[in-house]
Short mmCIF file of N, CA and C in Angstrom, two decimals:
data_model
loop_
_atom_site.label_atom_id
_atom_site.label_comp_id
_atom_site.label_asym_id
_atom_site.label_seq_id
_atom_site.Cartn_x
_atom_site.Cartn_y
_atom_site.Cartn_z
N MET A 134 -5.01 6.19 18.14
CA MET A 134 -4.31 6.29 17.49
C MET A 134 -4.23 6.83 15.75
N SER A 135 -3.41 8.10 15.27
CA SER A 135 -3.61 8.43 14.10
C SER A 135 -3.30 8.07 12.67
N THR A 136 -4.22 8.01 11.94
CA THR A 136 -3.70 7.17 10.77
C THR A 136 -3.05 7.86 9.82
N VAL A 137 -1.93 6.90 9.16
CA VAL A 137 -1.10 7.31 8.21
C VAL A 137 -1.51 6.86 6.95
N PHE A 138 -1.42 7.44 5.62
CA PHE A 138 -1.60 6.97 4.62
C PHE A 138 -0.84 7.20 3.49
N ILE A 139 -0.87 6.48 2.48
CA ILE A 139 -0.03 6.86 1.24
C ILE A 139 -1.38 6.55 -0.13
N ALA A 140 -1.25 7.22 -0.85
CA ALA A 140 -1.91 7.28 -1.96
C ALA A 140 -0.86 6.63 -3.51
N LEU A 141 -1.28 6.06 -4.29
CA LEU A 141 -0.61 5.84 -5.77
C LEU A 141 -1.36 5.62 -6.72
N GLN A 142 -1.11 6.40 -7.91
CA GLN A 142 -1.70 5.45 -9.01
C GLN A 142 -2.09 4.49 -9.00
N THR A 143 -3.11 4.49 -9.60
CA THR A 143 -3.29 2.48 -10.20
C THR A 143 -2.66 2.53 -12.01
N ASN A 144 -1.92 1.44 -11.40
CA ASN A 144 -1.37 0.75 -13.01
C ASN A 144 -0.72 0.10 -13.04
N GLU A 145 0.17 -0.59 -14.02
CA GLU A 145 0.63 -2.15 -13.53
C GLU A 145 1.80 -1.90 -12.77
N ASP A 146 3.08 -0.83 -12.72
CA ASP A 146 3.78 -0.55 -11.74
C ASP A 146 3.30 -0.85 -10.25
N THR A 147 2.41 0.01 -9.68
CA THR A 147 2.39 -0.07 -8.54
C THR A 147 1.45 -1.36 -8.08
N ARG A 148 1.15 -2.33 -8.78
CA ARG A 148 0.06 -3.19 -8.20
C ARG A 148 0.91 -4.04 -7.46
N PRO A 149 2.90 -4.42 -7.76
CA PRO A 149 3.38 -5.19 -6.87
C PRO A 149 3.73 -4.16 -5.88
N ILE A 150 4.05 -2.86 -6.04
CA ILE A 150 4.10 -2.16 -5.04
C ILE A 150 2.76 -2.23 -3.57
N VAL A 151 1.91 -2.46 -4.01
CA VAL A 151 0.82 -2.20 -2.81
C VAL A 151 0.77 -3.65 -2.43
N GLU A 152 1.22 -4.56 -3.27
CA GLU A 152 1.04 -6.06 -2.51
C GLU A 152 1.84 -5.93 -1.77
N ALA A 153 3.24 -5.60 -2.00
CA ALA A 153 4.21 -5.81 -1.03
C ALA A 153 4.09 -4.66 0.54
N ILE A 154 3.52 -3.38 0.14
CA ILE A 154 3.15 -2.73 1.48
C ILE A 154 1.98 -3.40 2.68
N VAL A 155 1.45 -4.74 1.58
CA VAL A 155 0.27 -5.04 2.13
C VAL A 155 0.98 -5.83 3.27
N GLN A 156 1.89 -6.69 2.20
CA GLN A 156 2.37 -7.84 2.70
C GLN A 156 3.23 -7.50 3.69
N ASP A 157 3.88 -6.65 3.85
CA ASP A 157 4.30 -5.85 5.53
C ASP A 157 4.13 -5.23 6.53
N ASN A 158 2.71 -5.02 6.00
CA ASN A 158 1.75 -3.94 6.98
C ASN A 158 0.18 -5.03 6.97
N PRO A 159 0.51 -5.91 7.38
CA PRO A 159 -1.17 -6.76 7.03
C PRO A 159 -2.20 -6.13 8.24
N ASP A 160 -2.16 -5.19 9.05
CA ASP A 160 -3.17 -4.56 9.11
C ASP A 160 -3.67 -3.41 8.55
N ALA A 161 -3.04 -2.88 7.66
CA ALA A 161 -3.26 -1.65 6.70
C ALA A 161 -4.49 -1.92 6.04
N ILE A 162 -5.42 -1.48 5.62
CA ILE A 162 -6.76 -1.30 4.88
C ILE A 162 -6.75 -0.43 3.28
N VAL A 163 -6.72 -1.60 2.42
CA VAL A 163 -6.64 -0.86 0.72
C VAL A 163 -7.66 -0.33 0.09
N ASN A 164 -7.59 0.84 0.02
CA ASN A 164 -9.22 1.51 -0.81
C ASN A 164 -8.70 1.80 -2.33
N GLU A 165 -9.29 1.03 -2.68
CA GLU A 165 -9.02 1.14 -4.63
C GLU A 165 -10.31 2.25 -5.29
N ALA A 166 -9.68 2.63 -5.65
CA ALA A 166 -10.75 3.68 -6.43
C ALA A 166 -10.68 3.94 -8.08
N PRO A 167 -10.87 3.97 -9.00
CA PRO A 167 -10.84 3.72 -10.33
C PRO A 167 -9.15 4.25 -10.60
N ALA A 168 -8.86 5.52 -10.43
CA ALA A 168 -7.61 6.07 -10.77
C ALA A 168 -6.33 5.83 -9.27
N MET A 169 -6.60 5.26 -8.42
CA MET A 169 -5.63 5.49 -7.24
C MET A 169 -5.96 4.56 -6.53
N VAL A 170 -5.01 4.16 -5.58
CA VAL A 170 -5.06 3.03 -4.42
C VAL A 170 -4.15 3.69 -3.19
N LYS A 171 -5.21 4.01 -2.56
CA LYS A 171 -4.93 4.39 -1.30
C LYS A 171 -4.37 3.87 0.28
N ILE A 172 -3.40 3.62 0.75
CA ILE A 172 -3.43 2.39 1.56
C ILE A 172 -3.09 3.40 2.64
N ASP A 173 -4.21 2.83 3.95
CA ASP A 173 -4.47 3.51 5.31
C ASP A 173 -4.36 2.87 6.35
N ALA A 174 -2.92 2.83 7.69
CA ALA A 174 -2.92 2.47 8.78
C ALA A 174 -2.80 3.04 9.81
N ASP A 175 -2.73 2.45 11.16
CA ASP A 175 -2.98 3.16 12.38
C ASP A 175 -1.40 3.30 12.78
N GLY A 176 -1.53 4.48 12.69
CA GLY A 176 -0.33 4.90 13.38
C GLY A 176 1.25 4.55 12.86
N LYS A 177 1.57 3.74 11.84
CA LYS A 177 3.10 3.33 11.31
C LYS A 177 2.33 3.06 10.20
N LEU A 178 3.20 3.14 8.58
CA LEU A 178 3.03 2.28 7.35
C LEU A 178 4.12 1.92 6.96
N VAL A 179 4.98 1.14 6.93
CA VAL A 179 6.50 0.84 6.50
C VAL A 179 6.71 -0.14 5.24
N ILE A 180 7.34 0.42 4.31
CA ILE A 180 7.97 0.44 3.06
C ILE A 180 8.82 -0.28 2.45
N ARG A 181 9.03 -1.38 2.71
CA ARG A 181 10.40 -2.16 2.73
C ARG A 181 11.05 -2.38 1.22
N ARG A 182 11.90 -1.74 0.79
CA ARG A 182 12.74 -2.24 -0.69
C ARG A 182 12.84 -3.52 -0.82
N GLU A 183 13.40 -4.49 -0.24
CA GLU A 183 13.47 -5.92 -0.40
C GLU A 183 12.25 -6.46 -0.61
N THR A 184 11.10 -6.20 0.05
CA THR A 184 9.75 -6.79 -0.09
C THR A 184 9.25 -6.43 -1.85
N ILE A 185 9.52 -5.05 -2.24
CA ILE A 185 9.19 -4.73 -3.52
C ILE A 185 9.77 -5.56 -4.35
N GLU A 186 11.36 -5.31 -4.33
CA GLU A 186 12.44 -6.27 -5.24
C GLU A 186 11.75 -7.48 -5.23
N GLU A 187 11.25 -8.39 -4.16
CA GLU A 187 11.00 -10.11 -4.62
C GLU A 187 9.81 -10.14 -4.96
N LEU A 188 8.71 -9.16 -5.44
CA LEU A 188 8.01 -8.70 -6.36
C LEU A 188 7.96 -8.67 -7.68
N ILE A 189 9.33 -7.34 -8.02
CA ILE A 189 8.68 -7.42 -9.13
C ILE A 189 10.44 -7.90 -9.73
N GLY A 190 11.14 -8.72 -9.26
CA GLY A 190 12.35 -9.19 -9.39
C GLY A 190 13.63 -8.67 -10.17
N ARG A 191 13.49 -7.22 -9.48
CA ARG A 191 14.47 -6.66 -9.94
C ARG A 191 15.08 -5.85 -9.12
N SER A 192 16.13 -5.00 -8.91
CA SER A 192 16.22 -3.77 -8.06
C SER A 192 15.41 -2.59 -8.09
N TYR A 193 15.41 -2.03 -7.04
CA TYR A 193 14.18 -0.98 -7.11
C TYR A 193 14.76 0.00 -5.80
N ASP A 194 14.96 1.57 -6.02
CA ASP A 194 15.58 2.30 -5.50
C ASP A 194 14.08 2.97 -5.19
N LEU A 195 13.65 3.12 -3.81
CA LEU A 195 12.87 3.76 -3.04
C LEU A 195 12.30 5.09 -3.83
N GLN A 196 13.44 5.87 -4.13
CA GLN A 196 12.90 7.24 -4.97
C GLN A 196 12.09 6.86 -6.17
N GLU A 197 11.90 5.11 -6.69
CA GLU A 197 11.22 5.30 -7.43
C GLU A 197 9.72 6.08 -7.66
N LEU A 198 9.81 5.43 -6.00
CA LEU A 198 7.64 5.45 -5.52
C LEU A 198 7.58 6.75 -5.76
N GLN A 199 8.38 7.81 -6.23
CA GLN A 199 7.54 9.12 -5.91
C GLN A 199 7.15 9.00 -7.66
N ILE A 200 7.45 8.50 -8.76
CA ILE A 200 6.91 8.36 -10.10
C ILE A 200 5.60 8.01 -10.03
N ASN A 201 4.65 7.64 -9.17
CA ASN A 201 3.59 6.93 -8.97
C ASN A 201 2.81 7.51 -7.30
N LEU A 202 3.64 8.76 -6.92
CA LEU A 202 3.06 9.04 -5.79
C LEU A 202 1.86 10.40 -6.33
N ILE A 203 0.60 9.91 -5.69
CA ILE A 203 -0.07 11.09 -5.43
C ILE A 203 0.07 11.94 -3.93
N THR A 204 -0.35 11.21 -3.13
CA THR A 204 0.39 11.89 -1.68
C THR A 204 0.21 11.05 -0.56
N MET A 205 0.76 11.74 0.53
CA MET A 205 0.90 10.59 1.71
C MET A 205 0.76 11.43 2.60
N SER A 206 0.40 10.94 4.08
CA SER A 206 0.23 11.49 5.26
C SER A 206 0.97 10.90 6.36
N GLY A 207 1.10 11.85 6.75
CA GLY A 207 2.75 11.36 8.06
C GLY A 207 3.70 12.05 8.24
N ASN A 208 4.28 12.13 9.13
CA ASN A 208 6.04 11.83 9.46
C ASN A 208 6.50 11.31 8.32
N LEU A 209 7.57 11.08 7.86
CA LEU A 209 8.12 10.57 6.94
C LEU A 209 9.94 10.41 7.33
N ASP A 210 10.23 9.31 7.49
CA ASP A 210 11.58 8.81 7.20
C ASP A 210 12.05 7.74 6.92
N GLN A 211 13.12 8.18 5.81
CA GLN A 211 13.77 7.26 4.57
C GLN A 211 15.21 7.13 4.86
N THR A 212 15.52 5.84 4.20
CA THR A 212 16.27 5.39 4.44
C THR A 212 16.35 4.37 2.76
N ASP A 213 17.72 4.65 2.49
CA ASP A 213 17.69 3.43 1.24
C ASP A 213 16.81 2.45 0.98
N ASP A 214 16.55 1.30 2.12
CA ASP A 214 15.94 0.35 2.39
C ASP A 214 14.97 0.32 3.26
N GLU A 215 14.10 1.10 3.41
CA GLU A 215 12.82 1.71 3.77
C GLU A 215 12.26 2.69 4.33
N MET A 216 11.08 2.93 3.80
CA MET A 216 10.22 4.23 3.98
C MET A 216 8.84 4.13 4.91
N THR A 217 9.03 5.08 6.23
CA THR A 217 8.26 5.01 7.42
C THR A 217 7.59 5.81 7.28
N LEU A 218 6.08 5.81 7.29
CA LEU A 218 5.13 6.75 7.76
C LEU A 218 4.90 6.88 9.21
N TYR A 219 4.33 7.81 9.71
CA TYR A 219 4.09 7.39 11.15
C TYR A 219 3.92 8.74 11.99
N TRP A 220 2.59 9.20 13.13
CA TRP A 220 2.45 10.18 13.65
C TRP A 220 3.04 10.09 14.88
N ASN A 221 4.04 11.05 15.47
CA ASN A 221 4.30 11.20 16.68
C ASN A 221 3.37 11.38 17.95
N ALA A 222 3.50 9.91 18.48
CA ALA A 222 3.02 10.18 19.95
C ALA A 222 2.69 11.21 20.97
#
């Protein structure tokens, strides 16, 4: 199975986002570097707006993720509620 990933800047805004991604993808692997955090997952990685909102305590538009996005790998499907990175089998 191919690995997908998302890499975000490391800052106070992204800490709860990373926590939400890990909560929704318990098998994901988090790799921290001084200025970025990269989250790898086999086959698929799901980012849910609702989980992020629960952790930050306010409404959240998934488009806000782009402010701290460094790069990602995989095909992207996105709705208002969920972003999914995946590779076709």
